[in-house]
mmCIF file of C-alpha atoms in Angstrom:
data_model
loop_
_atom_site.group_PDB
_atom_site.id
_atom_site.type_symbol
_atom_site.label_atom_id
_atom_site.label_comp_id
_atom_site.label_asym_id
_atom_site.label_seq_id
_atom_site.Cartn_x
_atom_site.Cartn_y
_atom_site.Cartn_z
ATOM 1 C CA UNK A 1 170.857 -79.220 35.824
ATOM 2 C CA UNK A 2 170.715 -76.361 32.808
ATOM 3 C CA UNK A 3 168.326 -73.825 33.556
ATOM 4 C CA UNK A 4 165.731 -73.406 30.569
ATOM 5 C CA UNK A 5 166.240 -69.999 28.282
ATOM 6 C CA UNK A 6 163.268 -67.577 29.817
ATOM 7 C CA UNK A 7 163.008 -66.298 26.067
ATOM 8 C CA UNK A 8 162.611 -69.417 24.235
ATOM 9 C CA UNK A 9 160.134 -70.363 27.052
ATOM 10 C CA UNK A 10 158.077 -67.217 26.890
ATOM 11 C CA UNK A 11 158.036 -67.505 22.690
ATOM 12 C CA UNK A 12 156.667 -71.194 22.976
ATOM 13 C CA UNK A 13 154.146 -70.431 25.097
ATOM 14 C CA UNK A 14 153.029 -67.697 22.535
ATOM 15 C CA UNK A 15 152.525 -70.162 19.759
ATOM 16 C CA UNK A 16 150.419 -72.529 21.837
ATOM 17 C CA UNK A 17 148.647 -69.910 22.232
ATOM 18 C CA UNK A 18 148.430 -68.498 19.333
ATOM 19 C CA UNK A 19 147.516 -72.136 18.080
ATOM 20 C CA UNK A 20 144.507 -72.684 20.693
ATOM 21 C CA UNK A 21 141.671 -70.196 20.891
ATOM 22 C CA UNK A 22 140.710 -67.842 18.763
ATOM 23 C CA UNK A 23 142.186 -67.854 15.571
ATOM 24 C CA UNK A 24 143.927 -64.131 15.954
ATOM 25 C CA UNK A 25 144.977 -62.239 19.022
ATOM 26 C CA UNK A 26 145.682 -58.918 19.378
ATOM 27 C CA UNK A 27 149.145 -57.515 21.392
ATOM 28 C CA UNK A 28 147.315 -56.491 24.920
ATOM 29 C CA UNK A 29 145.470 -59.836 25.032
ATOM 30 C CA UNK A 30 148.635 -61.935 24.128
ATOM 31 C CA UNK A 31 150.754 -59.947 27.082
ATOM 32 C CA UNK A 32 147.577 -60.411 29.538
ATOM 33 C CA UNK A 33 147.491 -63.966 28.738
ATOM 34 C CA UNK A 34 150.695 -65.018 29.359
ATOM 35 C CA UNK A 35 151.085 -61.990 32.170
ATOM 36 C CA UNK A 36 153.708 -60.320 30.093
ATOM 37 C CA UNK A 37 154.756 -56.610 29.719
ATOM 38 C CA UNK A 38 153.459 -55.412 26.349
ATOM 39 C CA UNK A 39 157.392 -54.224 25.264
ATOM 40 C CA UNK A 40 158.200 -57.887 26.201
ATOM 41 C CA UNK A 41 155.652 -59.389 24.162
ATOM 42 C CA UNK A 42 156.008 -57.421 21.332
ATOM 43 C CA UNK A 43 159.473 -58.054 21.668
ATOM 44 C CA UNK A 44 159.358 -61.539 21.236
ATOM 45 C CA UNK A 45 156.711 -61.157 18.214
ATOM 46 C CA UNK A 46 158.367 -58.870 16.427
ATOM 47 C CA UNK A 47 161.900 -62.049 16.828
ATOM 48 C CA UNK A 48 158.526 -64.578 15.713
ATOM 49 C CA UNK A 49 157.048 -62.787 12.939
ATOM 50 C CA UNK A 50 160.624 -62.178 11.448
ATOM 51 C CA UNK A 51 161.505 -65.935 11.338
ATOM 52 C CA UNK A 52 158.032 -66.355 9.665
ATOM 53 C CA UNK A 53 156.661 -68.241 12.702
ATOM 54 C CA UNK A 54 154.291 -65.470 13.154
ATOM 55 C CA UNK A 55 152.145 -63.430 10.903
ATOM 56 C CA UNK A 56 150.041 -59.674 11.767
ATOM 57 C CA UNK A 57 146.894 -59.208 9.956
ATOM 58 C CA UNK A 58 147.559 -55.919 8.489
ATOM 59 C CA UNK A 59 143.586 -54.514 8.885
ATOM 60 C CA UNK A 60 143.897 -55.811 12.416
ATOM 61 C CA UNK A 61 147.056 -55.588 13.545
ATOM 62 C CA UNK A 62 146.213 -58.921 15.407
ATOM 63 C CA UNK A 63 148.683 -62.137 15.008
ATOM 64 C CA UNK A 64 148.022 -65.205 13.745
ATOM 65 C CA UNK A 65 150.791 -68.399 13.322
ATOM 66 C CA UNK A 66 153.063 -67.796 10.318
ATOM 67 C CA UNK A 67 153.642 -70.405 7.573
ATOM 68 C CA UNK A 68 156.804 -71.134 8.353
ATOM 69 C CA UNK A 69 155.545 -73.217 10.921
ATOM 70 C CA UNK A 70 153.262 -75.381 8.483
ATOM 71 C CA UNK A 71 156.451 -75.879 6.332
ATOM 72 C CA UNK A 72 157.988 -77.681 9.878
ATOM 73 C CA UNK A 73 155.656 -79.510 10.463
ATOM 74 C CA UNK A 74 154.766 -80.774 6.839
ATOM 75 C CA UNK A 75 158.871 -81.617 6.651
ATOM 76 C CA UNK A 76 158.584 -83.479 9.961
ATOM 77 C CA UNK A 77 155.325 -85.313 8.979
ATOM 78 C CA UNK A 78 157.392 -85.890 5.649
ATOM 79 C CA UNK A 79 160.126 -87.709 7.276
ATOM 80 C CA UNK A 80 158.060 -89.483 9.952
ATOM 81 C CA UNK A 81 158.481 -93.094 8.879
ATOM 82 C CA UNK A 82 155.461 -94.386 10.220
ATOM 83 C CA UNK A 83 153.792 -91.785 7.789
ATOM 84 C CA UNK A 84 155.813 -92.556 4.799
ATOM 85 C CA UNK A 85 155.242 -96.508 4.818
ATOM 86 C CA UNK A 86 151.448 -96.092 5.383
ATOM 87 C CA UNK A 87 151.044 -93.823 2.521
ATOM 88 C CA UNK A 88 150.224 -95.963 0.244
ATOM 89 C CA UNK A 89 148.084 -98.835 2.495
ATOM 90 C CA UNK A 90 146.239 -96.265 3.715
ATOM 91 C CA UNK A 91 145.403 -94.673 0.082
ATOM 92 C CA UNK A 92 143.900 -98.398 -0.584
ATOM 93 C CA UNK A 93 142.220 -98.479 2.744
ATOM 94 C CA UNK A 94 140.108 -95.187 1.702
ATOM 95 C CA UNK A 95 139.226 -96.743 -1.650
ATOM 96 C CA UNK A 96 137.802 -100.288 -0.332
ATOM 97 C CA UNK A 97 135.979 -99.040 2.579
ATOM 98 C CA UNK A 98 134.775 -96.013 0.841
ATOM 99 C CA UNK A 99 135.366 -94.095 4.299
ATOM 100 C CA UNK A 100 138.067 -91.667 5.494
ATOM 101 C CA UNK A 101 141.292 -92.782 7.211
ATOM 102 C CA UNK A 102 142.987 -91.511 9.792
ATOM 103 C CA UNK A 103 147.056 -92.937 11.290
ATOM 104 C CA UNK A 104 147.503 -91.435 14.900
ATOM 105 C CA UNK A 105 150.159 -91.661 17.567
ATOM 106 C CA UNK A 106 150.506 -90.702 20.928
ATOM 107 C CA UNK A 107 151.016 -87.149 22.289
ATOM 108 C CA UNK A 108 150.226 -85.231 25.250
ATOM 109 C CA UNK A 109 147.376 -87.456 26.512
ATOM 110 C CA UNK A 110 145.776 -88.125 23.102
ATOM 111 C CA UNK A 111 145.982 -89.490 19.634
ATOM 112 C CA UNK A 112 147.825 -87.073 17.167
ATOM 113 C CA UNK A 113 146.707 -87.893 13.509
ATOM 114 C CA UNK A 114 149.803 -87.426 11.413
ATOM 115 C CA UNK A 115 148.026 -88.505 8.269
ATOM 116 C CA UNK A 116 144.529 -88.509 6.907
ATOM 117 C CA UNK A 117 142.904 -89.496 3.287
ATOM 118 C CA UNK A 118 139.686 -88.439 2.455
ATOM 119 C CA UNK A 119 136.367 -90.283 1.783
ATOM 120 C CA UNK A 120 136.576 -90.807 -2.132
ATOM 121 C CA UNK A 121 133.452 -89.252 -2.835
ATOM 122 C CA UNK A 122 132.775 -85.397 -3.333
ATOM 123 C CA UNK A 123 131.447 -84.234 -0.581
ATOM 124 C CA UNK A 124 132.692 -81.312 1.653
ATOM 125 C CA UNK A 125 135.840 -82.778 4.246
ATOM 126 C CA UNK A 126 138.203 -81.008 5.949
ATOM 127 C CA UNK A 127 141.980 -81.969 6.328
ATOM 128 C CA UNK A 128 142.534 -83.449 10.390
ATOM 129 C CA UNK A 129 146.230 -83.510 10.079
ATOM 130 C CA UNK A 130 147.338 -82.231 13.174
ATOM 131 C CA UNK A 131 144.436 -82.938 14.933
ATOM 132 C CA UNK A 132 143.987 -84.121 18.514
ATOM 133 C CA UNK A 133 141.915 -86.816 19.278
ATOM 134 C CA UNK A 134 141.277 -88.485 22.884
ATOM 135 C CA UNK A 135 142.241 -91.323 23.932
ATOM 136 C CA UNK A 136 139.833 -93.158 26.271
ATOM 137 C CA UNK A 137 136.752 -93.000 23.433
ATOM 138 C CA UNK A 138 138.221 -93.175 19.623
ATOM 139 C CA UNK A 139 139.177 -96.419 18.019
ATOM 140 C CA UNK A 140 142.608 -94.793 17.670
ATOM 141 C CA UNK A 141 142.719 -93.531 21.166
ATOM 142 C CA UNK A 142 141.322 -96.925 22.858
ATOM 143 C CA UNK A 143 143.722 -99.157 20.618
ATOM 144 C CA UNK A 144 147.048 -96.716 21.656
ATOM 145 C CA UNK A 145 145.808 -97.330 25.462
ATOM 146 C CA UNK A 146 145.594 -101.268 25.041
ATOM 147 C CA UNK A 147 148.980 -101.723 23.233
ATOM 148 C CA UNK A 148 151.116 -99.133 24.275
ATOM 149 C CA UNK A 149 152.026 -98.906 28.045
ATOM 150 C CA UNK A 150 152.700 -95.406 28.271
ATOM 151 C CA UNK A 151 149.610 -94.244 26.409
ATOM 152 C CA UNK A 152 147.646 -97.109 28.709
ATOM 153 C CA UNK A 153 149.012 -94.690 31.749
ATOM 154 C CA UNK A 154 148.375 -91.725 30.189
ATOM 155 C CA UNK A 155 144.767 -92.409 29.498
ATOM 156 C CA UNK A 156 144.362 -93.234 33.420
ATOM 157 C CA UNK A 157 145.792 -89.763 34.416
ATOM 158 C CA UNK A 158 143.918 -87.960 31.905
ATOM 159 C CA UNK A 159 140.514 -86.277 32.144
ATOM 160 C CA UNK A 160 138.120 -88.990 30.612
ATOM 161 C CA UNK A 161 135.759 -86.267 29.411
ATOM 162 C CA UNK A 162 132.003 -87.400 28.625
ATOM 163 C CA UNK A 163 131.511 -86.435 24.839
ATOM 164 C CA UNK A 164 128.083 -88.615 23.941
ATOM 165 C CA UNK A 165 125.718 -90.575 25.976
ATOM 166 C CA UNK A 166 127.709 -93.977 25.301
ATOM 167 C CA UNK A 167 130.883 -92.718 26.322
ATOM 168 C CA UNK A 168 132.495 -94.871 28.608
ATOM 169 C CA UNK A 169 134.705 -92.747 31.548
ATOM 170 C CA UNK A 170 134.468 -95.481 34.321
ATOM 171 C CA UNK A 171 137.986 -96.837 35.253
ATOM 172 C CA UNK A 172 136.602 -100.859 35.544
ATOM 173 C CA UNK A 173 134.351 -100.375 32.485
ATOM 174 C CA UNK A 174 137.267 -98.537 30.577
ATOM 175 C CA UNK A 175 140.059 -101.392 31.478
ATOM 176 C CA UNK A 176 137.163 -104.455 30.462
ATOM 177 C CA UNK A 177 137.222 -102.563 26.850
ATOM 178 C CA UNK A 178 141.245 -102.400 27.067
ATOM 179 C CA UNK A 179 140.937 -105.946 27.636
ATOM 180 C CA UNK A 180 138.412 -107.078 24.731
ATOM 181 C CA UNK A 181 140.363 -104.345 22.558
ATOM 182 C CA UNK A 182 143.590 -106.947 22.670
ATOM 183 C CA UNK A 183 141.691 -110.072 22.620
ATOM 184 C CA UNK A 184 139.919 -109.196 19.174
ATOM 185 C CA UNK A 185 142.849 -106.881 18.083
ATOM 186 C CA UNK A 186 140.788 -103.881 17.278
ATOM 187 C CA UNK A 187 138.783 -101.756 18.505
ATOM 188 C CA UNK A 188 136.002 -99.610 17.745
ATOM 189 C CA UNK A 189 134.019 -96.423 18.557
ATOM 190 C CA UNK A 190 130.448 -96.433 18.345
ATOM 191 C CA UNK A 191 129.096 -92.748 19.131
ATOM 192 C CA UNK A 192 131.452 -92.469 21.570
ATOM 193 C CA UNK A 193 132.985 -89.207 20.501
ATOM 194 C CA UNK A 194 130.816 -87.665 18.040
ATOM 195 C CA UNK A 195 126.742 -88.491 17.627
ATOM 196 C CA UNK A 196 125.970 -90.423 14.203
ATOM 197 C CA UNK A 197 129.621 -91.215 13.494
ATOM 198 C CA UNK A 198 131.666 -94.735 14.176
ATOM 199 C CA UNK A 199 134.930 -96.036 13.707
ATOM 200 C CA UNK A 200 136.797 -98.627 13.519
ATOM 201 C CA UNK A 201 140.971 -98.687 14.389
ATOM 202 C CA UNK A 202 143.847 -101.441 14.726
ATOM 203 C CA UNK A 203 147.196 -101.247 15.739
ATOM 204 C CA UNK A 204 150.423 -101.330 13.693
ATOM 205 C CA UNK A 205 153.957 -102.287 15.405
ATOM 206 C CA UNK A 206 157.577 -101.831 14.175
ATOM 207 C CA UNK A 207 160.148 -104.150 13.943
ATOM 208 C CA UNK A 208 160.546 -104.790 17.670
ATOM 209 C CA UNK A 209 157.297 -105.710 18.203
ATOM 210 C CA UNK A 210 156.678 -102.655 19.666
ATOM 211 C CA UNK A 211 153.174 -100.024 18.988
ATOM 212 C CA UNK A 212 153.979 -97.397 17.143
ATOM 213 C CA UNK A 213 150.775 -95.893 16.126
ATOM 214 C CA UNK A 214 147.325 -96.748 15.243
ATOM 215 C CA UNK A 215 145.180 -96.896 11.912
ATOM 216 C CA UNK A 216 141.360 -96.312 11.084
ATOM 217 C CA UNK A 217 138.299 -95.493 9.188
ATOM 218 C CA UNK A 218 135.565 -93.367 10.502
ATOM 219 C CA UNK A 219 132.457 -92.577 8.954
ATOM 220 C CA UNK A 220 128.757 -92.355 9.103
ATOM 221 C CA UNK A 221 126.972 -95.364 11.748
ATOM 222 C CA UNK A 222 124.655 -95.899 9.159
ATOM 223 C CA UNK A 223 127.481 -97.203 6.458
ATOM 224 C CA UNK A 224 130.047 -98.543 9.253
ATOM 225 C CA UNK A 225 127.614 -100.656 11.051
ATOM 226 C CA UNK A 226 125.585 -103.285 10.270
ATOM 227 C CA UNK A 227 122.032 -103.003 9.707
ATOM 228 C CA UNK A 228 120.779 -106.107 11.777
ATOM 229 C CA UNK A 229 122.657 -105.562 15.025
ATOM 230 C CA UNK A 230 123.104 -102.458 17.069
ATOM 231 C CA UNK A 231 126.250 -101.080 17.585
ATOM 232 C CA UNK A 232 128.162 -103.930 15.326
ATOM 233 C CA UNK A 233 130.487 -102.843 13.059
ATOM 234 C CA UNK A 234 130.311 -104.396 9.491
ATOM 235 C CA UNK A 235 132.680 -107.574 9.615
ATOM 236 C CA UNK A 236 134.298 -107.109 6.275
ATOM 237 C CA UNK A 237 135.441 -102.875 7.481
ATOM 238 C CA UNK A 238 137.389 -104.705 10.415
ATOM 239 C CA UNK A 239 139.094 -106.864 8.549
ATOM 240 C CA UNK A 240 139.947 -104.102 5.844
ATOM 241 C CA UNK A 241 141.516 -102.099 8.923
ATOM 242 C CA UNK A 242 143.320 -104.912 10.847
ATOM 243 C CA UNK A 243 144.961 -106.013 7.293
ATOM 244 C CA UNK A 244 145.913 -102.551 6.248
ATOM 245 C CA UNK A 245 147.572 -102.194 10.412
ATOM 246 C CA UNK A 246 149.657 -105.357 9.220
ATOM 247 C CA UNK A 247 150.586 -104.210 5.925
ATOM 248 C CA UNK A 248 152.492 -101.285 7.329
ATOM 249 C CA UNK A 249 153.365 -102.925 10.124
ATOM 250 C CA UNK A 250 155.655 -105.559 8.015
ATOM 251 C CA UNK A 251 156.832 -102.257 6.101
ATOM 252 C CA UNK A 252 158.325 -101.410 9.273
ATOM 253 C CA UNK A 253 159.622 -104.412 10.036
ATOM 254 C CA UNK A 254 157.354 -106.480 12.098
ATOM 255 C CA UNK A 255 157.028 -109.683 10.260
ATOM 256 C CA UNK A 256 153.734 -111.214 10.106
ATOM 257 C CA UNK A 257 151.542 -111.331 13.107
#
């Protein structure tokens, strides 16, 4: 088996940790963190910094992730075909629901949104792409977990942190909503996550029939459910999000389901 390369090692760990946290670090608390002589680390930052994947505040003299790294990520996001099919679905999503989208995949133990579109009013919303959502209480998360195998596994080995009151963490009580998730093919998150917010998520499968990702509105309870039941999502937001996750889906192939 090829051994890893300790450098390369030691200079990814740096940017996850430079990428958790606190926003900047300073030399002696990135070499303490990752128990690394200061030469070492300063070493590798100085390597960093030059490729752009690392930037020094120049009041501070603390470090901070370059833009280099934003310009990866953006190109990979780019090229993502998932992305690049539900562009424009999701675009119409965010204009007939009036609520904010989000498309997510698996990684690491959650739901990775790779592509958001804001509410189109003017209020004050800030850009998720990149973030990391769980699995076992978002509508993207839960709908990952009931179609995809590996993210179904993932979400049993994963810490089911409590977030709300309503969260559900309970392995029986968690596989029953697997189970209605599939039979309805959707499935939705009611306070789960965040207090005062709901959503709403379906799944979206490539031409093999396989799940590939996950799409969804989220927005205030008081617009996404209905005003007459508890809990109950508005009918006509479901159906927006199940036939936007089957418009991309035959984009990628899938045929009609």
């Amino acid at each position: 088996m090829a051994r890893n390369i300790q450098s390369l090692e030691r200079a990814a760990a740096m940017l996850r940790l430079l990428a958790g946290g606190e926003r900047r670090l300073g030399l002696s608390d990135i070499a303490s963190s990752l128990d690394l002589a200061k030469g070492t680390a300063h070493g590798i930052l100085r390597t960093l910094q030059a490729e752009g994947f690392v930037e020094q505040d120049d009041a501070s003299g603390r470090y901070q992730l370059g833009a280099e790294l934003l310009r990866l990520g953006t190109t990979y996001l780019d090229v993502h075909e998932l992305r690049a099919r539900a562009l424009v679905w999701t675009d119409d999503l965010a204009r007939s629901s009036g609520e904010s989208v989000h498309l997510g995949v698996l990684h690491q133990q959650g739901v990775l949104i790779v592509h958001h579109v804001f509410r189109p009013d003017d209020s004050r919303q800030v850009l998720e792409i990149g973030a990391m959502q769980p699995l076992h209480c978002t509508a993207l998360g839960k709908v990952l977990s009931a179609y995809d195998p590996v993210a179904h596994s993932e979400a049993l080995e994963s810490d089911r942190k409590t977030f709300t009151d309503r969260t559900v963490c309970e392995l029986d009580a968690f596989e029953q909503i697997l189970d209605l998730t599939r039979a309805r093919g959707y499935a939705s998150d009611v306070e789960e996550t965040w207090e005062g917010v709901a959503s709403v998520a379906a799944p979206i499968h490539d031409r093999r029939r396989m799940p590939v990702g996950a799409v969804g509105i989220t927005g205030a309870v008081e617009r996404l459910c209905r005003s007459d039941e508890e809990g109950a999502l508005r009918p006509e937001l479901i159906a927006a999000v199940r036939d936007c996750a089957r418009a991309v889906s035959r984009d990628l192939g899938a045929g009609r389901f």
